Amino acid sequence: CCSCGDFAIWAGEDPRTNSMTNALAVDIGFDESEGAIAMDRADFRGLQRGGLDGCTWMPDGGRVSGCVFLDGVDDGVRLNRFNYTVYDIGNLCSEETHTLWFKPEDNRGTHLLYELGGGGQGRAIYLAAGSLYFGAFGDGSAWVAVPVTTGQWYHAAWSIRDGGTCTAYLNGFPVGSSSTLTAIGRHSDQSGMGRVWENTSLQSGGVSQDDGLHYSGMIDEFRLYERALTLQEVRALCCDNAAPRVS
């Protein structure tokens, strides 16, 4: 059994099982020390790699080994375009979970942490006025917000289940859910971390690459799963580097 904060993660079988591995579509650990490419350990269809625009490698500074630092001015991590039916809610694959570690240096204003999709169909995780926002939008939308501070590592997970129920987790604890999303359709805009790459949506409305919204801080261990992880599985992802409970 492994403990994380004030709870036990599992008893007996490790929940990080083959079912999690088989559902892992993108797995970027940011453990390189040079170059402009962050390799995808899942190597899903040989396509998904992170392209770094101006980021700084931090080989010993991550939550799990290395990470990247983004300066909040012009840095970002570009993901190859996602244009697969596999990510359509209510279509071939109707569940997904997005997870990453982050350590913000600035939580004032609005800063895009991660976005996948476009202005009308997609998902977004961003900082605004001292809170972390989780969003999914298409036919209907779902939004959850939770306060965060600077200078601390957080593990964020955003899970979308069949039928559109979305649950946000911070440091292994559920912090909110919504059932007002009914579908996310196909999308082809550039996606990534640390800035708006083409178009996305916030709870307050649509934004474009002209808005920037650059993130300042560190990012580590980005993963995208093709199913909704359980609470136990989400907690297991941050177990090895125990995170404090978010009240």
CSV table of C-alpha atoms in Angstrom, one decimal:
chain,number,residue,atom,x,y,z
A,1,CYS,CA,0.0,0.0,0.0
A,2,CYS,CA,1.2,3.5,-0.8
A,3,SER,CA,0.0,6.6,0.9
A,4,CYS,CA,-0.4,10.1,-0.5
A,5,GLY,CA,-1.3,12.8,1.9
A,6,ASP,CA,-3.9,11.4,4.3
A,7,PHE,CA,-5.3,8.5,2.2
A,8,ALA,CA,-4.2,5.0,1.1
A,9,ILE,CA,-3.9,4.6,-2.7
A,10,TRP,CA,-4.4,0.9,-3.0
A,11,ALA,CA,-4.4,-2.4,-1.1
A,12,GLY,CA,-3.2,-5.4,-3.1
A,13,GLU,CA,-3.0,-4.9,-6.8
A,14,ASP,CA,-1.4,-1.7,-8.1
A,15,PRO,CA,-4.2,0.2,-10.0
A,16,ARG,CA,-1.6,1.4,-12.6
A,17,THR,CA,-2.5,-1.8,-14.5
A,18,ASN,CA,-2.5,-2.8,-18.1
A,19,SER,CA,-5.9,-1.3,-18.5
A,20,MET,CA,-4.3,2.1,-17.8
A,21,THR,CA,-1.3,1.4,-20.0
A,22,ASN,CA,-3.5,0.3,-22.9
A,23,ALA,CA,-5.6,3.5,-22.6
A,24,LEU,CA,-2.6,5.8,-22.6
A,25,ALA,CA,-2.6,7.7,-25.8
A,26,VAL,CA,0.0,10.4,-25.1
A,27,ASP,CA,2.7,10.3,-22.4
A,28,ILE,CA,5.3,13.2,-22.4
A,29,GLY,CA,7.6,13.2,-19.4
A,30,PHE,CA,9.8,16.2,-20.2
A,31,ASP,CA,12.9,14.3,-19.1
A,32,GLU,CA,15.2,15.5,-21.9
A,33,SER,CA,18.0,18.0,-21.2
A,34,GLU,CA,18.4,19.6,-24.6
A,35,GLY,CA,16.9,20.0,-28.0
A,36,ALA,CA,13.4,21.2,-29.1
A,37,ILE,CA,11.5,17.9,-28.9
A,38,ALA,CA,9.8,16.3,-25.9
A,39,MET,CA,9.4,12.6,-26.8
A,40,ASP,CA,6.1,10.8,-26.4
A,41,ARG,CA,6.7,7.6,-24.4
A,42,ALA,CA,3.3,6.2,-25.5
A,43,ASP,CA,4.2,6.8,-29.2
A,44,PHE,CA,0.5,6.7,-30.1
A,45,ARG,CA,0.3,6.1,-33.9
A,46,GLY,CA,3.9,7.5,-34.1
A,47,LEU,CA,2.5,11.0,-34.2
A,48,GLN,CA,2.4,12.7,-30.8
A,49,ARG,CA,5.5,14.6,-29.8
A,50,GLY,CA,5.9,17.9,-27.9
A,51,GLY,CA,7.6,20.7,-29.8
A,52,LEU,CA,9.2,23.2,-27.5
A,53,ASP,CA,9.1,26.9,-28.4
A,54,GLY,CA,11.6,28.7,-26.3
A,55,CYS,CA,11.1,26.6,-23.1
A,56,THR,CA,13.9,25.8,-20.7
A,57,TRP,CA,14.8,22.2,-19.8
A,58,MET,CA,15.0,21.6,-16.1
A,59,PRO,CA,16.7,18.1,-15.9
A,60,ASP,CA,16.6,18.0,-12.1
A,61,GLY,CA,13.7,20.4,-11.3
A,62,GLY,CA,10.6,18.4,-12.1
A,63,ARG,CA,8.1,16.8,-9.9
A,64,VAL,CA,9.1,13.5,-11.4
A,65,SER,CA,12.7,13.7,-12.7
A,66,GLY,CA,13.0,16.6,-15.3
A,67,CYS,CA,10.5,19.2,-16.5
A,68,VAL,CA,10.2,22.3,-18.6
A,69,PHE,CA,10.1,25.9,-17.5
A,70,LEU,CA,7.9,28.4,-19.4
A,71,ASP,CA,8.7,32.1,-19.1
A,72,GLY,CA,5.2,33.6,-19.4
A,73,VAL,CA,6.3,35.7,-22.4
A,74,ASP,CA,6.6,33.6,-25.5
A,75,ASP,CA,7.3,30.0,-24.5
A,76,GLY,CA,5.0,27.0,-25.2
A,77,VAL,CA,4.8,23.3,-25.9
A,78,ARG,CA,3.2,22.5,-29.2
A,79,LEU,CA,1.4,19.1,-29.7
A,80,ASN,CA,0.8,17.6,-33.1
A,81,ARG,CA,-2.6,18.2,-34.4
A,82,PHE,CA,-5.4,16.0,-33.0
A,83,ASN,CA,-8.1,15.3,-35.6
A,84,TYR,CA,-9.2,11.8,-34.6
A,85,THR,CA,-12.7,10.5,-34.2
A,86,VAL,CA,-11.2,8.6,-31.2
A,87,TYR,CA,-11.5,11.9,-29.2
A,88,ASP,CA,-15.2,12.6,-30.2
A,89,ILE,CA,-17.5,12.3,-27.2
A,90,GLY,CA,-20.3,10.0,-28.0
A,91,ASN,CA,-18.5,8.5,-31.0
A,92,LEU,CA,-15.9,5.8,-31.3
A,93,CYS,CA,-14.3,6.6,-28.0
A,94,SER,CA,-16.5,8.4,-25.5
A,95,GLU,CA,-14.2,8.8,-22.5
A,96,GLU,CA,-10.9,10.5,-21.8
A,97,THR,CA,-8.7,11.8,-19.0
A,98,HIS,CA,-6.1,14.6,-19.3
A,99,THR,CA,-3.4,14.8,-16.5
A,100,LEU,CA,-0.3,16.9,-15.8
A,101,TRP,CA,1.8,18.3,-13.0
A,102,PHE,CA,2.4,22.1,-12.9
A,103,LYS,CA,4.0,24.6,-10.7
A,104,PRO,CA,2.9,28.2,-11.4
A,105,GLU,CA,4.9,31.3,-10.9
A,106,ASP,CA,2.1,33.7,-11.6
A,107,ASN,CA,-1.6,33.1,-11.0
A,108,ARG,CA,-2.7,36.7,-11.5
A,109,GLY,CA,-4.5,37.5,-14.8
A,110,THR,CA,-5.3,34.6,-17.2
A,111,HIS,CA,-2.7,32.0,-18.3
A,112,LEU,CA,-3.4,29.0,-20.5
A,113,LEU,CA,-1.9,25.8,-19.1
A,114,TYR,CA,-3.3,23.3,-21.7
A,115,GLU,CA,-5.7,23.2,-24.5
A,116,LEU,CA,-6.9,20.5,-26.9
A,117,GLY,CA,-9.3,21.2,-29.8
A,118,GLY,CA,-10.6,24.5,-31.1
A,119,GLY,CA,-12.7,27.5,-30.2
A,120,GLY,CA,-16.0,25.6,-30.5
A,121,GLN,CA,-15.0,22.0,-29.7
A,122,GLY,CA,-12.4,21.1,-27.2
A,123,ARG,CA,-11.0,21.1,-23.6
A,124,ALA,CA,-8.9,23.7,-21.7
A,125,ILE,CA,-7.2,24.0,-18.4
A,126,TYR,CA,-6.1,27.5,-17.4
A,127,LEU,CA,-5.3,29.9,-14.5
A,128,ALA,CA,-7.4,33.0,-14.0
A,129,ALA,CA,-7.4,35.4,-11.0
A,130,GLY,CA,-6.0,32.8,-8.5
A,131,SER,CA,-8.0,29.8,-9.6
A,132,LEU,CA,-7.4,26.8,-11.8
A,133,TYR,CA,-10.2,26.3,-14.4
A,134,PHE,CA,-11.1,23.0,-16.1
A,135,GLY,CA,-13.2,23.2,-19.2
A,136,ALA,CA,-14.8,21.1,-21.9
A,137,PHE,CA,-17.1,22.5,-24.6
A,138,GLY,CA,-18.9,21.5,-27.7
A,139,ASP,CA,-22.6,20.7,-27.5
A,140,GLY,CA,-23.0,22.2,-24.0
A,141,SER,CA,-20.1,22.9,-21.8
A,142,ALA,CA,-18.6,21.9,-18.4
A,143,TRP,CA,-16.6,24.1,-16.1
A,144,VAL,CA,-15.0,23.6,-12.7
A,145,ALA,CA,-12.7,26.1,-10.8
A,146,VAL,CA,-10.6,25.7,-7.7
A,147,PRO,CA,-8.2,28.1,-6.0
A,148,VAL,CA,-4.4,27.6,-6.4
A,149,THR,CA,-1.3,29.5,-5.3
A,150,THR,CA,2.1,30.0,-6.7
A,151,GLY,CA,5.4,28.2,-6.0
A,152,GLN,CA,3.7,24.8,-5.3
A,153,TRP,CA,3.5,21.7,-7.5
A,154,TYR,CA,-0.1,20.5,-8.3
A,155,HIS,CA,-1.3,17.4,-10.1
A,156,ALA,CA,-4.4,18.2,-12.2
A,157,ALA,CA,-6.6,15.6,-13.9
A,158,TRP,CA,-9.7,16.3,-16.0
A,159,SER,CA,-11.9,13.3,-16.7
A,160,ILE,CA,-14.8,13.0,-19.2
A,161,ARG,CA,-17.1,10.1,-18.9
A,162,ASP,CA,-19.5,8.6,-21.4
A,163,GLY,CA,-22.6,10.8,-21.3
A,164,GLY,CA,-20.7,14.0,-20.7
A,165,THR,CA,-20.1,13.9,-16.9
A,166,CYS,CA,-16.8,15.7,-16.3
A,167,THR,CA,-14.8,15.5,-13.1
A,168,ALA,CA,-11.8,17.7,-12.0
A,169,TYR,CA,-9.2,16.4,-9.6
A,170,LEU,CA,-6.4,18.4,-7.9
A,171,ASN,CA,-3.7,16.5,-6.1
A,172,GLY,CA,-5.7,13.3,-6.2
A,173,PHE,CA,-8.9,14.7,-4.8
A,174,PRO,CA,-12.1,15.5,-6.7
A,175,VAL,CA,-12.8,19.2,-6.6
A,176,GLY,CA,-15.9,19.5,-8.7
A,177,SER,CA,-17.9,17.9,-11.5
A,178,SER,CA,-20.5,18.9,-14.2
A,179,SER,CA,-23.0,17.0,-16.3
A,180,THR,CA,-23.9,19.8,-18.7
A,181,LEU,CA,-21.7,18.6,-21.6
A,182,THR,CA,-23.4,16.5,-24.2
A,183,ALA,CA,-20.8,16.1,-27.0
A,184,ILE,CA,-17.4,17.3,-28.3
A,185,GLY,CA,-17.1,17.0,-32.1
A,186,ARG,CA,-14.1,16.8,-34.4
A,187,HIS,CA,-11.4,19.4,-34.2
A,188,SER,CA,-8.2,20.2,-36.1
A,189,ASP,CA,-6.7,23.3,-34.5
A,190,GLN,CA,-3.2,23.2,-33.2
A,191,SER,CA,-3.1,22.2,-29.5
A,192,GLY,CA,-0.5,22.4,-26.8
A,193,MET,CA,0.5,23.8,-23.4
A,194,GLY,CA,1.6,27.2,-22.1
A,195,ARG,CA,-0.3,29.5,-24.5
A,196,VAL,CA,-3.2,29.7,-27.0
A,197,TRP,CA,-2.0,28.0,-30.2
A,198,GLU,CA,-4.9,28.8,-32.5
A,199,ASN,CA,-8.3,29.0,-30.8
A,200,THR,CA,-9.8,27.8,-27.6
A,201,SER,CA,-12.6,28.8,-25.2
A,202,LEU,CA,-12.5,29.9,-21.6
A,203,GLN,CA,-15.6,30.1,-19.3
A,204,SER,CA,-15.8,33.8,-20.2
A,205,GLY,CA,-15.7,33.2,-24.0
A,206,GLY,CA,-13.5,32.4,-26.9
A,207,VAL,CA,-9.8,33.4,-27.3
A,208,SER,CA,-7.3,33.1,-30.1
A,209,GLN,CA,-3.5,33.0,-30.5
A,210,ASP,CA,-3.5,36.8,-30.6
A,211,ASP,CA,-4.6,36.8,-27.0
A,212,GLY,CA,-1.4,34.8,-26.0
A,213,LEU,CA,-2.3,34.1,-22.3
A,214,HIS,CA,1.2,32.7,-21.8
A,215,TYR,CA,1.8,30.6,-18.7
A,216,SER,CA,4.7,31.2,-16.4
A,217,GLY,CA,6.0,28.2,-14.4
A,218,MET,CA,6.9,24.5,-14.7
A,219,ILE,CA,5.1,21.6,-16.4
A,220,ASP,CA,5.8,17.9,-16.0
A,221,GLU,CA,4.4,14.5,-16.9
A,222,PHE,CA,1.6,15.3,-19.3
A,223,ARG,CA,-0.7,12.3,-20.1
A,224,LEU,CA,-3.8,11.7,-22.1
A,225,TYR,CA,-5.8,8.6,-21.6
A,226,GLU,CA,-8.6,7.2,-23.9
A,227,ARG,CA,-10.9,6.5,-21.0
A,228,ALA,CA,-12.1,8.1,-17.8
A,229,LEU,CA,-9.7,7.1,-15.0
A,230,THR,CA,-11.2,6.1,-11.6
A,231,LEU,CA,-10.5,8.1,-8.5
A,232,GLN,CA,-8.1,5.4,-7.3
A,233,GLU,CA,-6.2,5.6,-10.6
A,234,VAL,CA,-5.9,9.4,-10.5
A,235,ARG,CA,-4.6,9.2,-6.9
A,236,ALA,CA,-2.1,6.5,-8.0
A,237,LEU,CA,-0.6,8.9,-10.6
A,238,CYS,CA,0.5,11.3,-7.9
A,239,CYS,CA,1.3,8.7,-5.3
A,240,ASP,CA,5.0,8.4,-5.9
A,241,ASN,CA,5.5,12.2,-5.3
A,242,ALA,CA,2.9,12.8,-2.6
A,243,ALA,CA,0.9,16.0,-3.0
A,244,PRO,CA,-0.9,17.9,-0.2
A,245,ARG,CA,-4.6,17.7,0.1
A,246,VAL,CA,-6.5,20.6,-1.5
A,247,SER,CA,-9.1,21.9,0.9
